[in-house]
Amino acid sequence: MLNMTRNIKRLNLFTAAAACVACVLFFASGTTYAQNSVSNYTARGIAPVPDGNISSARSIALNDAQQKIVLAALADQMSLEKLSDYFTTLQELFVNRPDVYVQRFKIISETTLQDTHHIVIEAFVENDLLQRDLESIGVNSRTQQTTTILLM
């Protein structure tokens, strides 16, 4: 009789554990996760070293690399034809302000060769902000469905 009671308790415990696992799997399958809207890019920035001033050249090369990263992110958002058509506007509003769109960056390597400073960085760009700003100036607007109403 004691063995039968133990077996019933084990069976109930096993059934309860299986029910808990099933509930967790059921509720977890309906969970959606927000997609991260950050993309990473790698770019090389270069700058001349004037009069041996490596600090100034480093700063200019870093800015050059960040601008190239913003340009690459813009190229991912639109066609090359549209990019070339709006290049002057995009350069003024986006490329010349990399600090707005580059979230963070990491210096991969940097060297000075023949009076030119080279820096390679990996940076992360906020795609949603870039997309919203492109839409706000009308360059990359989302297609909107038009509704036609027929009145009789």
Short mmCIF file of the C-alpha atoms (twelve columns), coordinates in Angstrom:
data_MODEL
# 
_entry.id   MODEL 
# 
loop_
_atom_site.group_PDB 
_atom_site.id 
_atom_site.type_symbol 
_atom_site.label_atom_id 
_atom_site.label_alt_id 
_atom_site.label_comp_id 
_atom_site.label_asym_id 
_atom_site.label_seq_id 
_atom_site.Cartn_x 
_atom_site.Cartn_y 
_atom_site.Cartn_z 
_atom_site.pdbx_PDB_model_num 
ATOM 1   C CA . MET A 1   0.000   0.000  0.000   1 
ATOM 2   C CA . LEU A 2   2.886   2.364  0.835   1 
ATOM 3   C CA . ASN A 3   4.500   1.764  -2.579  1 
ATOM 4   C CA . MET A 4   1.229   2.497  -4.343  1 
ATOM 5   C CA . THR A 5   0.907   5.820  -2.467  1 
ATOM 6   C CA . ARG A 6   4.479   6.789  -3.397  1 
ATOM 7   C CA . ASN A 7   3.842   5.948  -7.049  1 
ATOM 8   C CA . ILE A 8   0.666   8.071  -7.078  1 
ATOM 9   C CA . LYS A 9   2.576   11.009 -5.525  1 
ATOM 10  C CA . ARG A 10  5.373   10.621 -8.093  1 
ATOM 11  C CA . LEU A 11  2.831   10.468 -10.906 1 
ATOM 12  C CA . ASN A 12  1.091   13.610 -9.627  1 
ATOM 13  C CA . LEU A 13  4.425   15.399 -9.272  1 
ATOM 14  C CA . PHE A 14  5.431   14.360 -12.800 1 
ATOM 15  C CA . THR A 15  2.059   15.470 -14.194 1 
ATOM 16  C CA . ALA A 16  2.296   18.826 -12.423 1 
ATOM 17  C CA . ALA A 17  5.837   19.385 -13.734 1 
ATOM 18  C CA . ALA A 18  4.750   18.500 -17.282 1 
ATOM 19  C CA . ALA A 19  1.808   20.900 -17.013 1 
ATOM 20  C CA . CYS A 20  4.108   23.705 -15.823 1 
ATOM 21  C CA . VAL A 21  6.511   23.104 -18.713 1 
ATOM 22  C CA . ALA A 22  3.615   23.087 -21.190 1 
ATOM 23  C CA . CYS A 23  2.303   26.389 -19.785 1 
ATOM 24  C CA . VAL A 24  5.704   28.023 -19.989 1 
ATOM 25  C CA . LEU A 25  6.191   26.874 -23.590 1 
ATOM 26  C CA . PHE A 26  2.663   27.984 -24.529 1 
ATOM 27  C CA . PHE A 27  3.014   31.485 -23.109 1 
ATOM 28  C CA . ALA A 28  6.617   31.932 -24.257 1 
ATOM 29  C CA . SER A 29  5.751   31.075 -27.857 1 
ATOM 30  C CA . GLY A 30  3.390   34.065 -28.050 1 
ATOM 31  C CA . THR A 31  6.015   36.513 -26.801 1 
ATOM 32  C CA . THR A 32  7.412   38.889 -29.385 1 
ATOM 33  C CA . TYR A 33  10.677  40.654 -29.019 1 
ATOM 34  C CA . ALA A 34  11.501  44.072 -30.436 1 
ATOM 35  C CA . GLN A 35  14.078  43.897 -33.174 1 
ATOM 36  C CA . ASN A 36  17.167  45.898 -32.476 1 
ATOM 37  C CA . SER A 37  17.364  48.722 -35.006 1 
ATOM 38  C CA . VAL A 38  21.101  49.166 -34.718 1 
ATOM 39  C CA . SER A 39  23.481  48.055 -37.475 1 
ATOM 40  C CA . ASN A 40  27.237  47.901 -37.310 1 
ATOM 41  C CA . TYR A 41  29.617  49.118 -39.992 1 
ATOM 42  C CA . THR A 42  33.369  49.209 -40.408 1 
ATOM 43  C CA . ALA A 43  35.173  52.096 -42.116 1 
ATOM 44  C CA . ARG A 44  38.651  53.541 -42.581 1 
ATOM 45  C CA . GLY A 45  39.302  57.206 -42.017 1 
ATOM 46  C CA . ILE A 46  42.386  58.990 -43.284 1 
ATOM 47  C CA . ALA A 47  43.914  62.409 -42.672 1 
ATOM 48  C CA . PRO A 48  47.215  64.119 -43.421 1 
ATOM 49  C CA . VAL A 49  49.583  64.716 -40.504 1 
ATOM 50  C CA . PRO A 50  50.414  68.456 -40.634 1 
ATOM 51  C CA . ASP A 51  53.785  69.317 -39.076 1 
ATOM 52  C CA . GLY A 52  53.881  66.095 -37.069 1 
ATOM 53  C CA . ASN A 53  50.604  66.885 -35.224 1 
ATOM 54  C CA . ILE A 54  49.258  63.341 -34.868 1 
ATOM 55  C CA . SER A 55  46.555  64.376 -32.393 1 
ATOM 56  C CA . SER A 56  44.913  66.683 -34.909 1 
ATOM 57  C CA . ALA A 57  45.248  64.095 -37.687 1 
ATOM 58  C CA . ARG A 58  43.720  61.422 -35.448 1 
ATOM 59  C CA . SER A 59  40.698  63.593 -34.750 1 
ATOM 60  C CA . ILE A 60  40.179  64.360 -38.440 1 
ATOM 61  C CA . ALA A 61  40.636  60.695 -39.433 1 
ATOM 62  C CA . LEU A 62  38.137  59.577 -36.795 1 
ATOM 63  C CA . ASN A 63  35.562  62.066 -38.073 1 
ATOM 64  C CA . ASP A 64  36.253  60.906 -41.645 1 
ATOM 65  C CA . ALA A 65  35.605  57.276 -40.665 1 
ATOM 66  C CA . GLN A 66  32.366  58.189 -38.881 1 
ATOM 67  C CA . GLN A 67  31.160  60.150 -41.903 1 
ATOM 68  C CA . LYS A 68  31.873  57.151 -44.138 1 
ATOM 69  C CA . ILE A 69  29.849  54.968 -41.774 1 
ATOM 70  C CA . VAL A 70  26.848  57.303 -41.970 1 
ATOM 71  C CA . LEU A 71  27.201  57.283 -45.759 1 
ATOM 72  C CA . ALA A 72  27.196  53.463 -45.757 1 
ATOM 73  C CA . ALA A 73  24.089  53.443 -43.549 1 
ATOM 74  C CA . LEU A 74  22.373  55.848 -45.953 1 
ATOM 75  C CA . ALA A 75  23.315  53.577 -48.860 1 
ATOM 76  C CA . ASP A 76  21.597  50.702 -47.051 1 
ATOM 77  C CA . GLN A 77  18.406  52.775 -46.757 1 
ATOM 78  C CA . MET A 78  18.014  53.791 -50.417 1 
ATOM 79  C CA . SER A 79  19.067  53.039 -53.955 1 
ATOM 80  C CA . LEU A 80  22.337  54.311 -55.363 1 
ATOM 81  C CA . GLU A 81  20.481  56.441 -57.903 1 
ATOM 82  C CA . LYS A 82  18.479  58.203 -55.201 1 
ATOM 83  C CA . LEU A 83  21.606  58.561 -53.094 1 
ATOM 84  C CA . SER A 84  23.461  60.293 -55.915 1 
ATOM 85  C CA . ASP A 85  20.474  62.524 -56.745 1 
ATOM 86  C CA . TYR A 86  20.206  63.820 -53.171 1 
ATOM 87  C CA . PHE A 87  23.903  63.641 -52.288 1 
ATOM 88  C CA . THR A 88  24.392  67.351 -51.517 1 
ATOM 89  C CA . THR A 89  21.352  67.464 -49.234 1 
ATOM 90  C CA . LEU A 90  22.258  64.183 -47.544 1 
ATOM 91  C CA . GLN A 91  25.819  65.344 -46.984 1 
ATOM 92  C CA . GLU A 92  24.672  68.545 -45.264 1 
ATOM 93  C CA . LEU A 93  21.976  66.923 -43.127 1 
ATOM 94  C CA . PHE A 94  23.440  63.497 -42.354 1 
ATOM 95  C CA . VAL A 95  27.048  62.866 -43.358 1 
ATOM 96  C CA . ASN A 96  28.431  66.063 -41.822 1 
ATOM 97  C CA . ARG A 97  26.728  65.210 -38.492 1 
ATOM 98  C CA . PRO A 98  27.900  61.684 -37.681 1 
ATOM 99  C CA . ASP A 99  27.625  62.242 -33.923 1 
ATOM 100 C CA . VAL A 100 23.815  62.209 -34.267 1 
ATOM 101 C CA . TYR A 101 23.573  58.799 -35.943 1 
ATOM 102 C CA . VAL A 102 26.643  56.906 -34.724 1 
ATOM 103 C CA . GLN A 103 25.695  55.472 -31.340 1 
ATOM 104 C CA . ARG A 104 29.068  54.118 -30.316 1 
ATOM 105 C CA . PHE A 105 32.270  53.042 -31.971 1 
ATOM 106 C CA . LYS A 106 35.364  51.004 -31.316 1 
ATOM 107 C CA . ILE A 107 38.796  51.681 -32.771 1 
ATOM 108 C CA . ILE A 108 40.031  48.541 -34.497 1 
ATOM 109 C CA . SER A 109 43.420  49.849 -35.593 1 
ATOM 110 C CA . GLU A 110 45.309  53.042 -36.252 1 
ATOM 111 C CA . THR A 111 48.622  53.765 -37.888 1 
ATOM 112 C CA . THR A 112 50.574  56.637 -39.346 1 
ATOM 113 C CA . LEU A 113 52.242  55.942 -42.677 1 
ATOM 114 C CA . GLN A 114 54.050  58.491 -44.847 1 
ATOM 115 C CA . ASP A 115 52.541  61.563 -43.151 1 
ATOM 116 C CA . THR A 116 49.005  60.124 -43.344 1 
ATOM 117 C CA . HIS A 117 47.083  58.876 -40.313 1 
ATOM 118 C CA . HIS A 118 44.837  55.839 -40.887 1 
ATOM 119 C CA . ILE A 119 42.180  54.724 -38.430 1 
ATOM 120 C CA . VAL A 120 39.777  51.775 -38.756 1 
ATOM 121 C CA . ILE A 121 36.656  51.792 -36.597 1 
ATOM 122 C CA . GLU A 122 33.601  49.643 -36.081 1 
ATOM 123 C CA . ALA A 123 30.536  51.746 -35.330 1 
ATOM 124 C CA . PHE A 124 26.875  51.179 -34.585 1 
ATOM 125 C CA . VAL A 125 24.276  53.319 -36.350 1 
ATOM 126 C CA . GLU A 126 20.704  53.959 -35.195 1 
ATOM 127 C CA . ASN A 127 18.669  52.890 -38.243 1 
ATOM 128 C CA . ASP A 128 15.256  53.985 -36.955 1 
ATOM 129 C CA . LEU A 129 16.429  57.539 -36.346 1 
ATOM 130 C CA . LEU A 130 18.059  57.643 -39.767 1 
ATOM 131 C CA . GLN A 131 14.891  56.304 -41.416 1 
ATOM 132 C CA . ARG A 132 12.642  58.790 -39.579 1 
ATOM 133 C CA . ASP A 133 14.876  61.712 -40.545 1 
ATOM 134 C CA . LEU A 134 14.931  60.593 -44.171 1 
ATOM 135 C CA . GLU A 135 11.141  60.384 -44.152 1 
ATOM 136 C CA . SER A 136 10.799  63.797 -42.487 1 
ATOM 137 C CA . ILE A 137 12.669  65.519 -45.314 1 
ATOM 138 C CA . GLY A 138 10.756  63.520 -47.932 1 
ATOM 139 C CA . VAL A 139 13.735  61.704 -49.398 1 
ATOM 140 C CA . ASN A 140 12.786  58.183 -48.411 1 
ATOM 141 C CA . SER A 141 9.078   58.322 -47.677 1 
ATOM 142 C CA . ARG A 142 7.072   55.215 -47.050 1 
ATOM 143 C CA . THR A 143 4.498   54.358 -49.636 1 
ATOM 144 C CA . GLN A 144 1.023   55.259 -48.514 1 
ATOM 145 C CA . GLN A 145 -2.075  53.586 -49.795 1 
ATOM 146 C CA . THR A 146 -4.534  56.026 -51.229 1 
ATOM 147 C CA . THR A 147 -8.195  55.402 -50.689 1 
ATOM 148 C CA . THR A 148 -10.555 56.338 -53.476 1 
ATOM 149 C CA . ILE A 149 -14.148 57.057 -52.539 1 
ATOM 150 C CA . LEU A 150 -16.793 56.980 -55.182 1 
ATOM 151 C CA . LEU A 151 -19.836 59.114 -54.348 1 
ATOM 152 C CA . MET A 152 -23.078 58.442 -56.162 1 
# 
